[in-house]
Amino acid sequence: MSAADTTAFGVYVHWPFCLSKCPYCDFNSHVRHAAIDEDRFARAFAREIATTAERTPGRTVSSIFLGGGTPSLMKPATVGAILEAIGKHWSVTRDVEVTLEANPTSVEATRFHGYRAAGVNRVSLGVQSLDDAQLKALGRMHSAREALDAVAIARKAFDRYSFDLIYARPNQTIDAWQDELKLAIAEAAEHLSLYQLTIEADTPFAGLHASGKLVIPDEDHARALYDATQELCSAHGLPAYEISNHARPGAECRHNLVYWRGDEYAGIGPGAHGRIDSDGVRRATATEKRPETWLMRVEQLGHGVITDDELTREERADEYLLMGLRLREGIDPTRYRVLAGRGLDQDRIELLREEGAITVDNDGRLRVTQQGFPVLDAVVADLAA
Ligand SMILES: C[S@@+](CC[C@H](N)C(=O)[O-])C[C@H]1O[C@@H](n2cnc3c(N)ncnc32)[C@H](O)[C@@H]1O
Ligand code: SF4
């Protein structure tokens, strides 16, 4: 993996619908009981792609990510229309990575072959757990068997696939997690995303948590679960390349690296965020979140952008720290200096190094240690101060 990939340009496309709302999730996802007019949405996606490409001329797309919500609810023809529009309005690298997020509830072999024919070459499955009781507690609509069947379908249809698990769940013991993770590793090919359960504001889990009905692991237990995760994955050739993402070397998700390395990306669809450079300045864009309102805006204006802010040097440099320190490869202090117009505070670096939270390597890069990752927010806050 090279940290010097400066030409990366990603396109994120958000499909905002799900079959049901999971009680822990605060992503921009909506349940609709009436049929969704996919053709109308496909036309709107194509229109917003055209408008966004006009303000980013000369870029070559190196990765596309169809995220959600549940993009595997889209017909292959809708995915095809989106990818065609991207290819029409931007140049695309020959080896472009095209990922689609899929929920095991909506995985069918025929659909997956359709996605592949449309140009998708990588899938990311939301498995979440391989234990039926835990899946039920997470409010998932699928069983462990269905999740494994979906993984098998993904394996047959795609050379590259990944799946997500959520751990640090209520009452989860180290032993139980190790057993589940071993099973996951045996099913994984090159990539796994392993997220600790977070309690997001305004979700049903937040209410249960506040009333004491849902208890998540305390700091020490969460750290022990994290350490067990790192140990097991590393021993099986899937080391973390980011705080929650594990891959065989060379199989990292290139699209997500775009975010973490501070490269440019366009955000398409309801509630999508983008980072676009214009006249030497980085701009942070965001579109309207409500799907139907986004649709109408695009039909009227050609885009659904409601936020389009210039980032100050300071903001851009802080973002570089915040995102870059999530990566095992860490950050380049020289790049920080160029972005911020000032260097990082050497005394703070020294202190964090003494505490064992970061290392400064021979190549000059600053990296968070395994010990530092569970307190990453505090490390970033300290360095950015
Ligand atoms: C937005 S979802 C999209 C995937 C797909 N909709 C699904 O659920 O199968 C992306 C991933 O975020 C993770 N996620 C969402 N909310 C989370 C939370 N509160 N804590 C930890 N992980 C979470 C889940 O692992 C999920 O697979
Ligand atoms: S299916 Fe995925 S995006 Fe939809 S509510 Fe559940 S976790 Fe969120």
mmCIF file with all atom_site columns, C-alpha atoms and ligand atoms in Angstrom, residues 14 17-18 22 24-27 67-71 101-104 124-128 140 142 164-167 193 195-200 203 205, ligand 1:
data_model
loop_
_atom_site.group_PDB
_atom_site.id
_atom_site.type_symbol
_atom_site.label_atom_id
_atom_site.label_alt_id
_atom_site.label_comp_id
_atom_site.label_asym_id
_atom_site.label_entity_id
_atom_site.label_seq_id
_atom_site.pdbx_PDB_ins_code
_atom_site.Cartn_x
_atom_site.Cartn_y
_atom_site.Cartn_z
_atom_site.occupancy
_atom_site.B_iso_or_equiv
_atom_site.pdbx_formal_charge
_atom_site.auth_seq_id
_atom_site.auth_comp_id
_atom_site.auth_asym_id
_atom_site.auth_atom_id
_atom_site.pdbx_PDB_model_num
ATOM   1  C CA  . HIS A 1 14  ? -25.845 7.014   -1.382 1.00 0.00 ? 14  HIS A CA  1
ATOM   2  C CA  . PHE A 1 17  ? -33.599 3.078   1.679  1.00 0.00 ? 17  PHE A CA  1
ATOM   3  C CA  . CYS A 1 18  ? -33.749 -0.022  3.902  1.00 0.00 ? 18  CYS A CA  1
ATOM   4  C CA  . CYS A 1 22  ? -31.953 -1.221  12.842 1.00 0.00 ? 22  CYS A CA  1
ATOM   5  C CA  . TYR A 1 24  ? -28.506 1.113   16.641 1.00 0.00 ? 24  TYR A CA  1
ATOM   6  C CA  . CYS A 1 25  ? -28.176 2.834   13.272 1.00 0.00 ? 25  CYS A CA  1
ATOM   7  C CA  . ASP A 1 26  ? -28.101 6.587   12.666 1.00 0.00 ? 26  ASP A CA  1
ATOM   8  C CA  . PHE A 1 27  ? -27.144 6.484   8.993  1.00 0.00 ? 27  PHE A CA  1
ATOM   9  C CA  . GLY A 1 67  ? -23.320 2.860   0.126  1.00 0.00 ? 67  GLY A CA  1
ATOM   10 C CA  . GLY A 1 68  ? -26.441 3.195   2.188  1.00 0.00 ? 68  GLY A CA  1
ATOM   11 C CA  . GLY A 1 69  ? -28.945 2.489   3.418  1.00 0.00 ? 69  GLY A CA  1
ATOM   12 C CA  . THR A 1 70  ? -29.159 -0.752  1.522  1.00 0.00 ? 70  THR A CA  1
ATOM   13 C CA  . PRO A 1 71  ? -27.853 -0.411  -2.055 1.00 0.00 ? 71  PRO A CA  1
ATOM   14 C CA  . GLU A 1 101 ? -22.857 -2.462  0.186  1.00 0.00 ? 101 GLU A CA  1
ATOM   15 C CA  . ALA A 1 102 ? -25.279 -5.318  0.642  1.00 0.00 ? 102 ALA A CA  1
ATOM   16 C CA  . ASN A 1 103 ? -27.530 -6.472  3.446  1.00 0.00 ? 103 ASN A CA  1
ATOM   17 C CA  . PRO A 1 104 ? -27.808 -10.303 3.739  1.00 0.00 ? 104 PRO A CA  1
ATOM   18 C CA  . SER A 1 124 ? -19.309 -5.344  1.390  1.00 0.00 ? 124 SER A CA  1
ATOM   19 C CA  . LEU A 1 125 ? -21.881 -7.329  3.371  1.00 0.00 ? 125 LEU A CA  1
ATOM   20 C CA  . GLY A 1 126 ? -23.491 -6.217  6.626  1.00 0.00 ? 126 GLY A CA  1
ATOM   21 C CA  . VAL A 1 127 ? -23.286 -9.532  8.495  1.00 0.00 ? 127 VAL A CA  1
ATOM   22 C CA  . GLN A 1 128 ? -23.009 -7.899  11.997 1.00 0.00 ? 128 GLN A CA  1
ATOM   23 C CA  . ARG A 1 140 ? -31.471 -7.684  12.335 1.00 0.00 ? 140 ARG A CA  1
ATOM   24 C CA  . HIS A 1 142 ? -31.519 -12.209 8.952  1.00 0.00 ? 142 HIS A CA  1
ATOM   25 C CA  . ASP A 1 164 ? -18.912 -6.149  8.630  1.00 0.00 ? 164 ASP A CA  1
ATOM   26 C CA  . LEU A 1 165 ? -19.313 -7.372  12.189 1.00 0.00 ? 165 LEU A CA  1
ATOM   27 C CA  . ILE A 1 166 ? -20.348 -5.354  15.222 1.00 0.00 ? 166 ILE A CA  1
ATOM   28 C CA  . TYR A 1 167 ? -18.671 -6.323  18.487 1.00 0.00 ? 167 TYR A CA  1
ATOM   29 C CA  . SER A 1 193 ? -14.637 -4.475  8.941  1.00 0.00 ? 193 SER A CA  1
ATOM   30 C CA  . TYR A 1 195 ? -16.830 -2.099  14.457 1.00 0.00 ? 195 TYR A CA  1
ATOM   31 C CA  . GLN A 1 196 ? -17.340 -1.673  18.180 1.00 0.00 ? 196 GLN A CA  1
ATOM   32 C CA  . LEU A 1 197 ? -21.010 -1.005  18.923 1.00 0.00 ? 197 LEU A CA  1
ATOM   33 C CA  . THR A 1 198 ? -21.487 2.727   19.412 1.00 0.00 ? 198 THR A CA  1
ATOM   34 C CA  . ILE A 1 199 ? -24.566 4.231   20.970 1.00 0.00 ? 199 ILE A CA  1
ATOM   35 C CA  . GLU A 1 200 ? -25.747 6.903   18.545 1.00 0.00 ? 200 GLU A CA  1
ATOM   36 C CA  . THR A 1 203 ? -31.698 5.844   18.162 1.00 0.00 ? 203 THR A CA  1
ATOM   37 C CA  . PHE A 1 205 ? -30.517 1.900   21.505 1.00 0.00 ? 205 PHE A CA  1
HETATM 38 C C1  . LIG B 2 .   ? -24.673 1.945   7.041  1.00 0.00 ? 1   LIG B C1  1
HETATM 39 S S1  . LIG B 2 .   ? -24.406 0.270   7.223  1.00 0.00 ? 1   LIG B S1  1
HETATM 40 C C2  . LIG B 2 .   ? -24.723 -0.292  5.594  1.00 0.00 ? 1   LIG B C2  1
HETATM 41 C C3  . LIG B 2 .   ? -24.784 -1.788  5.453  1.00 0.00 ? 1   LIG B C3  1
HETATM 42 C C4  . LIG B 2 .   ? -26.145 -2.431  5.322  1.00 0.00 ? 1   LIG B C4  1
HETATM 43 N N1  . LIG B 2 .   ? -27.197 -1.494  5.341  1.00 0.00 ? 1   LIG B N1  1
HETATM 44 C C5  . LIG B 2 .   ? -26.352 -3.387  6.454  1.00 0.00 ? 1   LIG B C5  1
HETATM 45 O O1  . LIG B 2 .   ? -26.710 -2.933  7.544  1.00 0.00 ? 1   LIG B O1  1
HETATM 46 O O2  . LIG B 2 .   ? -26.171 -4.569  6.236  1.00 0.00 ? 1   LIG B O2  1
HETATM 47 C C6  . LIG B 2 .   ? -22.648 0.129   7.364  1.00 0.00 ? 1   LIG B C6  1
HETATM 48 C C7  . LIG B 2 .   ? -22.138 -0.555  8.604  1.00 0.00 ? 1   LIG B C7  1
HETATM 49 O O3  . LIG B 2 .   ? -22.061 0.331   9.676  1.00 0.00 ? 1   LIG B O3  1
HETATM 50 C C8  . LIG B 2 .   ? -21.997 -0.417  10.882 1.00 0.00 ? 1   LIG B C8  1
HETATM 51 N N2  . LIG B 2 .   ? -22.765 0.296   11.902 1.00 0.00 ? 1   LIG B N2  1
HETATM 52 C C9  . LIG B 2 .   ? -23.888 1.007   11.735 1.00 0.00 ? 1   LIG B C9  1
HETATM 53 N N3  . LIG B 2 .   ? -24.288 1.543   12.924 1.00 0.00 ? 1   LIG B N3  1
HETATM 54 C C10 . LIG B 2 .   ? -23.395 1.148   13.870 1.00 0.00 ? 1   LIG B C10 1
HETATM 55 C C11 . LIG B 2 .   ? -23.244 1.357   15.280 1.00 0.00 ? 1   LIG B C11 1
HETATM 56 N N4  . LIG B 2 .   ? -24.131 2.085   15.961 1.00 0.00 ? 1   LIG B N4  1
HETATM 57 N N5  . LIG B 2 .   ? -22.170 0.806   15.902 1.00 0.00 ? 1   LIG B N5  1
HETATM 58 C C12 . LIG B 2 .   ? -21.277 0.074   15.215 1.00 0.00 ? 1   LIG B C12 1
HETATM 59 N N6  . LIG B 2 .   ? -21.372 -0.165  13.888 1.00 0.00 ? 1   LIG B N6  1
HETATM 60 C C13 . LIG B 2 .   ? -22.402 0.354   13.220 1.00 0.00 ? 1   LIG B C13 1
HETATM 61 C C14 . LIG B 2 .   ? -22.565 -1.792  10.567 1.00 0.00 ? 1   LIG B C14 1
HETATM 62 O O4  . LIG B 2 .   ? -21.562 -2.774  10.731 1.00 0.00 ? 1   LIG B O4  1
HETATM 63 C C15 . LIG B 2 .   ? -22.972 -1.669  9.113  1.00 0.00 ? 1   LIG B C15 1
HETATM 64 O O5  . LIG B 2 .   ? -22.738 -2.851  8.382  1.00 0.00 ? 1   LIG B O5  1
#
